[in-house]
CSV table of C-alpha atoms and ligand atoms in Angstrom, one decimal:
chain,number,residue,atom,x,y,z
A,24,UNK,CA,27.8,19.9,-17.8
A,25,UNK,CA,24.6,19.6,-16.1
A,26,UNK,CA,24.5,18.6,-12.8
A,27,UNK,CA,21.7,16.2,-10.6
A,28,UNK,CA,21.1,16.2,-7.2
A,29,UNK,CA,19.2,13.3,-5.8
A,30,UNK,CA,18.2,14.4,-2.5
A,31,UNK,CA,16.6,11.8,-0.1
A,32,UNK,CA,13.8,14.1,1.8
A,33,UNK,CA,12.5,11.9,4.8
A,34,UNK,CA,10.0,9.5,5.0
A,35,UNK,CA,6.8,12.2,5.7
A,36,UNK,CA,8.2,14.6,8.2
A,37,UNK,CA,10.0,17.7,6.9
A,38,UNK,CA,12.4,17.2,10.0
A,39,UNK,CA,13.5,14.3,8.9
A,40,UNK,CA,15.8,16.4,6.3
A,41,UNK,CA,19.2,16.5,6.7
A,42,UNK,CA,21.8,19.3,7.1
A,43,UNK,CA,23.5,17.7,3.8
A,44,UNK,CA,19.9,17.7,2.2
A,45,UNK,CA,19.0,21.0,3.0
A,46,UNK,CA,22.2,22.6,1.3
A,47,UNK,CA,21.7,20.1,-1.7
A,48,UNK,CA,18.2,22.0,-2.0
A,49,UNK,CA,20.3,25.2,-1.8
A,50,UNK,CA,22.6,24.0,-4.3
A,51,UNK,CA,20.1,23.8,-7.0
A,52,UNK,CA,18.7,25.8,-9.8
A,53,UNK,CA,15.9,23.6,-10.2
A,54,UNK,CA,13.8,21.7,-8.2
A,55,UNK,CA,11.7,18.7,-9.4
A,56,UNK,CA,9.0,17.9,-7.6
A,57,UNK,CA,6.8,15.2,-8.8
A,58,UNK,CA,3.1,14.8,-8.5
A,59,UNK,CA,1.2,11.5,-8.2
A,60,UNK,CA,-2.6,12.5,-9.1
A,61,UNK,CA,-4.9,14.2,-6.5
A,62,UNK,CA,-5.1,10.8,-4.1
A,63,UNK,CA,-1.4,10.8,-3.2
A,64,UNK,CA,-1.7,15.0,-3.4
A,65,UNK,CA,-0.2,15.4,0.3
A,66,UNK,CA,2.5,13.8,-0.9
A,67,UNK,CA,3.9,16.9,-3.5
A,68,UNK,CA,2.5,18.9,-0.4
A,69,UNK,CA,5.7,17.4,2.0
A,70,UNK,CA,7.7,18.5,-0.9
A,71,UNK,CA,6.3,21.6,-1.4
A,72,UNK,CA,6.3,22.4,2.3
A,73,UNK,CA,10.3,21.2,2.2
A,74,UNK,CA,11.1,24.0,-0.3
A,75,UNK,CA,9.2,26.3,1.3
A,76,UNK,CA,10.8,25.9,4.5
A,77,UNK,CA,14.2,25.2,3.7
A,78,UNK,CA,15.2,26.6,0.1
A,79,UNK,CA,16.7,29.9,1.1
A,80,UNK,CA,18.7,30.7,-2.2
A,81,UNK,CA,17.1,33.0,-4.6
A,82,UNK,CA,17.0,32.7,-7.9
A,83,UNK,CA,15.8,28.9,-8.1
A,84,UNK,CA,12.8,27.2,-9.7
A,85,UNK,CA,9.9,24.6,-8.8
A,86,UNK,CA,8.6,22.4,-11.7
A,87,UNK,CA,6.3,20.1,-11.2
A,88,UNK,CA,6.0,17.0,-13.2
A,89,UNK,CA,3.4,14.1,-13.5
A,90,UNK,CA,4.5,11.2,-12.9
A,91,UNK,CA,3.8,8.7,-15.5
A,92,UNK,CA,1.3,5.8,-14.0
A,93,UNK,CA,2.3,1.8,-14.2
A,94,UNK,CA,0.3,-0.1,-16.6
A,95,UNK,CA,-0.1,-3.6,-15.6
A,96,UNK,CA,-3.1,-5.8,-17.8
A,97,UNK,CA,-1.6,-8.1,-20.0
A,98,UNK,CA,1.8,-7.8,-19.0
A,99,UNK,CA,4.4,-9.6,-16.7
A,100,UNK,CA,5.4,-7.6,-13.6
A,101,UNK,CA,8.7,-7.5,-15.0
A,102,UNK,CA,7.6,-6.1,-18.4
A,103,UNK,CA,5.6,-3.4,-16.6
A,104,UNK,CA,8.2,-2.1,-14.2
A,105,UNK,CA,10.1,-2.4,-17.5
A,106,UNK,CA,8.0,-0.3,-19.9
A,107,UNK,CA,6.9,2.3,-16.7
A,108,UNK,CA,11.1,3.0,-16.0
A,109,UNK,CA,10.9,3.9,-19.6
A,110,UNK,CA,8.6,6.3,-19.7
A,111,UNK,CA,9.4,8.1,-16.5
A,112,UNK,CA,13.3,8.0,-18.3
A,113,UNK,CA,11.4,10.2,-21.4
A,114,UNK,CA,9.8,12.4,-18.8
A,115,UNK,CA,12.7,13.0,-17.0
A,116,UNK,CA,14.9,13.2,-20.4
A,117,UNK,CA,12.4,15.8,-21.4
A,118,UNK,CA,13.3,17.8,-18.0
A,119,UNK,CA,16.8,17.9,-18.1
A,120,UNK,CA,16.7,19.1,-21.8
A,121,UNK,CA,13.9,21.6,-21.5
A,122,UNK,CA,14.0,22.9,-18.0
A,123,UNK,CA,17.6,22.8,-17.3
A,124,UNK,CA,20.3,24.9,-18.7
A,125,UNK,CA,24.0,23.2,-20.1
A,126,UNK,CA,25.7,24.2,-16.7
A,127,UNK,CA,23.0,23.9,-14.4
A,128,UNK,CA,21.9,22.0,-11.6
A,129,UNK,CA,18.4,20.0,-10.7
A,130,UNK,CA,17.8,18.6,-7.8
A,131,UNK,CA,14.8,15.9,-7.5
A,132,UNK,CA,13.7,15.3,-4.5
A,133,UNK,CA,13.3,11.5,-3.0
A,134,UNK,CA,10.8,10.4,-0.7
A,135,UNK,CA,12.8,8.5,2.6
A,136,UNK,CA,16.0,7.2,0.8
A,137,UNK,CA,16.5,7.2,-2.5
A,138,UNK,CA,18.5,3.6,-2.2
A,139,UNK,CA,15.6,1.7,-0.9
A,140,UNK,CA,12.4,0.4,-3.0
A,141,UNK,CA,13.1,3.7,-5.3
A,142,UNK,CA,14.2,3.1,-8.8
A,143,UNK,CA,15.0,7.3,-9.3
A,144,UNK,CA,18.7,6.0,-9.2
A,145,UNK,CA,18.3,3.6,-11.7
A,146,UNK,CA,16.1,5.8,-14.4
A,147,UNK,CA,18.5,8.3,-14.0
A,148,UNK,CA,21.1,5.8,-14.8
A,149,UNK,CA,18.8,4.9,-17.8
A,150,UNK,CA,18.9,7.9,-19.1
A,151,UNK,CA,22.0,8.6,-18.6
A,152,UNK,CA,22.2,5.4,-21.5
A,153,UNK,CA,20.2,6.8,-23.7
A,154,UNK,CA,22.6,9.4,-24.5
A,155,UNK,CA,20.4,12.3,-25.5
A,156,UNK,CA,21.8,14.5,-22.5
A,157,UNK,CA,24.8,14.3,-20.4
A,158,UNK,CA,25.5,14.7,-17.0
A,159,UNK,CA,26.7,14.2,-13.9
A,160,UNK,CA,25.1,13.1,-11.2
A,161,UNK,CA,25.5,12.4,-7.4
A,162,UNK,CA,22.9,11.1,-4.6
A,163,UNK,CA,22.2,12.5,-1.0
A,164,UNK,CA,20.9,10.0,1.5
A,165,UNK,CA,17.8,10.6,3.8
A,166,UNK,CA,15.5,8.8,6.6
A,167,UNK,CA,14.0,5.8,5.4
A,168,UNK,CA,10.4,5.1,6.1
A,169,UNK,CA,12.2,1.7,7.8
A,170,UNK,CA,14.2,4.0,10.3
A,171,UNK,CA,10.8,6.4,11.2
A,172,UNK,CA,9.3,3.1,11.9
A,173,UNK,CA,11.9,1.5,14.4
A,174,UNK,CA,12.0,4.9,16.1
A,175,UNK,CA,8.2,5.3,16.6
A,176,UNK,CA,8.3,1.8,17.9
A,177,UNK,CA,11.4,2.5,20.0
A,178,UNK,CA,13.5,-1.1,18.9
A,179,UNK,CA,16.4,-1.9,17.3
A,180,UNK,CA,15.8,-3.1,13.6
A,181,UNK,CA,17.5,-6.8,14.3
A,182,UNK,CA,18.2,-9.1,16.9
A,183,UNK,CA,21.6,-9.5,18.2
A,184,UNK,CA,23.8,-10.7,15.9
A,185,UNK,CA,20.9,-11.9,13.3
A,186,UNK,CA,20.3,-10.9,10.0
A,187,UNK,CA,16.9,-9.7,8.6
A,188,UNK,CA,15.4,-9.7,5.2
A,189,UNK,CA,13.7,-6.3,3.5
A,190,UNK,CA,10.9,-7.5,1.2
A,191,UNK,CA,7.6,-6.8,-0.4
A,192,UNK,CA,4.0,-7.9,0.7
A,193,UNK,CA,4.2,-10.5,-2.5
A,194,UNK,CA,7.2,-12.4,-1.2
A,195,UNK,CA,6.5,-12.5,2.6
A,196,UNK,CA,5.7,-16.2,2.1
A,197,UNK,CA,9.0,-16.7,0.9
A,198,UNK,CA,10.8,-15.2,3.6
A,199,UNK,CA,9.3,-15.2,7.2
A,200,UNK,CA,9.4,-17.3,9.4
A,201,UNK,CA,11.3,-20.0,7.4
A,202,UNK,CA,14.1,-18.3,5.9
A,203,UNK,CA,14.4,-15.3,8.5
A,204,UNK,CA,13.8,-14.0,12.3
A,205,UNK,CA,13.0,-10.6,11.0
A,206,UNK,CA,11.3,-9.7,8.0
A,207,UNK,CA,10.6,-5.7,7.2
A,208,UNK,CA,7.6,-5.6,4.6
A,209,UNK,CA,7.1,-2.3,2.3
A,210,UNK,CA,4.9,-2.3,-0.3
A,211,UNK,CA,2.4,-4.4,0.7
A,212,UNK,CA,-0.6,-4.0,-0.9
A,213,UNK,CA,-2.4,-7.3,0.0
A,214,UNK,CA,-2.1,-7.3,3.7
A,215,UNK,CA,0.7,-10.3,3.5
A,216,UNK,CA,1.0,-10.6,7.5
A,217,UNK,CA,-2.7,-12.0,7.8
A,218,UNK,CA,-1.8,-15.3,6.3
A,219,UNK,CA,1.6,-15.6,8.8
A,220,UNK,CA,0.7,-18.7,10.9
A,221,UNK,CA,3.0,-18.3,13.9
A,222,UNK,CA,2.1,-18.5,17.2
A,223,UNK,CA,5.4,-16.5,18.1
A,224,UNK,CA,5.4,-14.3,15.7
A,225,UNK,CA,5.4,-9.7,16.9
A,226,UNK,CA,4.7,-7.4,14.5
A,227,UNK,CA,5.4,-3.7,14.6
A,228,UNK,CA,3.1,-2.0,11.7
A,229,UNK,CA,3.2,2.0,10.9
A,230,UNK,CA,1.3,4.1,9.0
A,231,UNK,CA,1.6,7.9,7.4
A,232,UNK,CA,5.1,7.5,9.4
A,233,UNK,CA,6.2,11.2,10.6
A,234,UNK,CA,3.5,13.1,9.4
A,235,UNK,CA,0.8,14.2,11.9
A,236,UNK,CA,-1.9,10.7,10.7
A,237,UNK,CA,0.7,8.9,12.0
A,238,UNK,CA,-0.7,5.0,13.7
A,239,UNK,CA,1.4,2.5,15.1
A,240,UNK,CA,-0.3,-0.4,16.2
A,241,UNK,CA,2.1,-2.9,17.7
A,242,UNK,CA,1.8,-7.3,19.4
A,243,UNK,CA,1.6,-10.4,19.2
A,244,UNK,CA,0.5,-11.1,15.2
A,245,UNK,CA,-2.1,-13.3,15.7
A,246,UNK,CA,-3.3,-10.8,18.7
A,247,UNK,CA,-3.5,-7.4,17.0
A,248,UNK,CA,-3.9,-8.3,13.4
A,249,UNK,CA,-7.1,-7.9,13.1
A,250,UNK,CA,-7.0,-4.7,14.7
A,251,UNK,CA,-4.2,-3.8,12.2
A,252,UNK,CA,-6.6,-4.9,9.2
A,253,UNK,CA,-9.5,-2.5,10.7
A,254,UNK,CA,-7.7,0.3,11.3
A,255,UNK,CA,-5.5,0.0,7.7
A,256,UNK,CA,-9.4,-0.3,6.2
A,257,UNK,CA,-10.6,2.5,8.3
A,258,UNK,CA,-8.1,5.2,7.6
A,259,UNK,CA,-7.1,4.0,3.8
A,260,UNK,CA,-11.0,4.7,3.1
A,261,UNK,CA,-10.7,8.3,4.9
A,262,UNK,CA,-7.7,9.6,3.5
A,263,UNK,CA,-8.1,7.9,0.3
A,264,UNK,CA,-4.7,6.4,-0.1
A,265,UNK,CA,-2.2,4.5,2.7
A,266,UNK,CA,1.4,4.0,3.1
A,267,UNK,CA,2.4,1.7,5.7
A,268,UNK,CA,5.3,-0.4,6.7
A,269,UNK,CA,5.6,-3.4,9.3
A,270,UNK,CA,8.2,-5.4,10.8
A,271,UNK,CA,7.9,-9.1,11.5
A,272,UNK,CA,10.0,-10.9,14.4
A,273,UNK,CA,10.3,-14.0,16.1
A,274,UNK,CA,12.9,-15.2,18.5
A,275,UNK,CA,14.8,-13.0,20.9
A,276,UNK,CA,18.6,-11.2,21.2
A,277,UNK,CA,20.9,-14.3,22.2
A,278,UNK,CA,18.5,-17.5,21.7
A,279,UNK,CA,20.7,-19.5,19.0
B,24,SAM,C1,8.2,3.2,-3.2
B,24,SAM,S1,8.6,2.8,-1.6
B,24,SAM,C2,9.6,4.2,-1.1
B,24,SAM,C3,10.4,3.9,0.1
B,24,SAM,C4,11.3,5.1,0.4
B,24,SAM,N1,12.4,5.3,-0.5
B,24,SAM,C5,11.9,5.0,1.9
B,24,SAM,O1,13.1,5.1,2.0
B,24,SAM,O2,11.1,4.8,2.8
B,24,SAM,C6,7.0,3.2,-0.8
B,24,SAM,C7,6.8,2.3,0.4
B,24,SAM,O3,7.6,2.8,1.5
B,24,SAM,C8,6.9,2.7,2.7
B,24,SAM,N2,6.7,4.1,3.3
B,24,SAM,C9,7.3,5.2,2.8
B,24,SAM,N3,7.0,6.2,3.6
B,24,SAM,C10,6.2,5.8,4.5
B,24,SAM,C11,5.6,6.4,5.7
B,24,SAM,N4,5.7,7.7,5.9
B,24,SAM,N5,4.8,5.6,6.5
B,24,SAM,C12,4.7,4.3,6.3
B,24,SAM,N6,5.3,3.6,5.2
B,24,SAM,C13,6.0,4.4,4.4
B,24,SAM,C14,5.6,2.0,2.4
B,24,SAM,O4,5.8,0.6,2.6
B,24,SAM,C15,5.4,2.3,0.9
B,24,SAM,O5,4.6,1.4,0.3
């Protein structure tokens, strides 16, 4: 039966891979490595770079896949994560049939972890429904964008004893300060922290985490968020593209 390997790669650095990663690369026959148009190119570079460095079995493959884009106008968010999931299910459907042998293994390669704001588990899982192909399947964890960021800060992801909430720039509102005293934010395309009104309120903010553009910018929200904004403007427009991550906190280890 064919087998997959989903192997979480780090969140930019190709030191971030583990020991367990590297000989799930080694266990492969083929490696997919997805490509996101030329903006988001440095991305397939990490991965390329990854094999390059660490795949030392001979014998294996690269192939290189596009990944299919999210269509959005005229349809609900849930519809369009809906109908995209689909289509990357038929691409990857297409890959396991065509590129991979009955008793062979693939290996795709996750940026950070594949459990967190990833939805190869879940496609995989889809096909997997579809029935066309069988096989087995088994997932390999790696550093999360949210770890690189609390170790360029240097802090501990929650206060003591509190819990925090993981969300996306869309549902900030929701979620900090009300409803939590730490609030991680991924995905943020709208620049959700600017319209936090808290006079207490840190943030911690990252940028190209573990890769040599690396920014952390890091204070008092209503201090350093315009800085933030002009520097996320600054660099987006240089390199063309932008991944960053923040972390939101008020409050401090022990004050109940
Ligand atoms: C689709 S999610 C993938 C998250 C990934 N599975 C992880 O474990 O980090 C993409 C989001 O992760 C965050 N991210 C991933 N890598 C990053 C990096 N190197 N620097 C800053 N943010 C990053 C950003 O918030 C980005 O919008």
């Amino acid at each position: 039966m064919r087998h997959i390997l989903v192997i979480g790669i780090g969140a930019g650095n190709p030191e971030h891979m583990t020991i367990q990663a590297i000989n799930a690369l080694n266990r492969a026959d083929v490696l997919f490595i997805p490509t996101k148009g030329a903006k988001k190119a440095e991305l397939a570079e990490v991965r390329r770079e990854i094999c390059g460095r660490y795949v030392t079995r001979s014998g294996s493959r690269t192939v290189e896949f596009a990944v299919p884009v999210r269509r959005t106008e005229g349809r609900s968010y849930a519809g369009s994560v809906d109908e995209w999931h689909a289509s990357i299910a038929a691409t990857y459907e297409r890959l396991l049939e065509g590129e991979l042998g009955e008793d062979q293994t693939g290996a795709f390669l996750v940026w950070g972890d594949p459990m967190l704001y990833d939805s190869t588990i879940r496609i995989i899982e889809r096909v997997r429904a579809r029935g066309r192909v069988s096989f087995e399947f088994e997932v390999i964890p790696g550093i999360t964008s949210l770890q690189a960021l609390c170790a360029s800060h240097r802090i501990p992801l929650n206060l003591v004893g509190k819990p925090l909430e993981i969300t996306t720039g869309r549902r900030l509102a929701e979620s900090f300060p009300h409803r939590t005293e730490t609030a991680v934010v991924m995905l943020d395309g709208e620049q959700a922290f600017q319209h936090i009104e808290d006079s207490e309120a840190e943030i911690y903010w990252g940028a190209y985490l573990g890769t040599p553009d690396e920014i952390v910018i890091s204070g008092r929200l209503a201090e350093v968020k315009d800085e933030i904004l002009k520097t996320r403007a600054a660099v987006r427009e240089r390199m063309g593209w932008i991944m960053d991550i923040y972390l939101l906190r008020k409050g401090a280890d022990f004050d109940d």
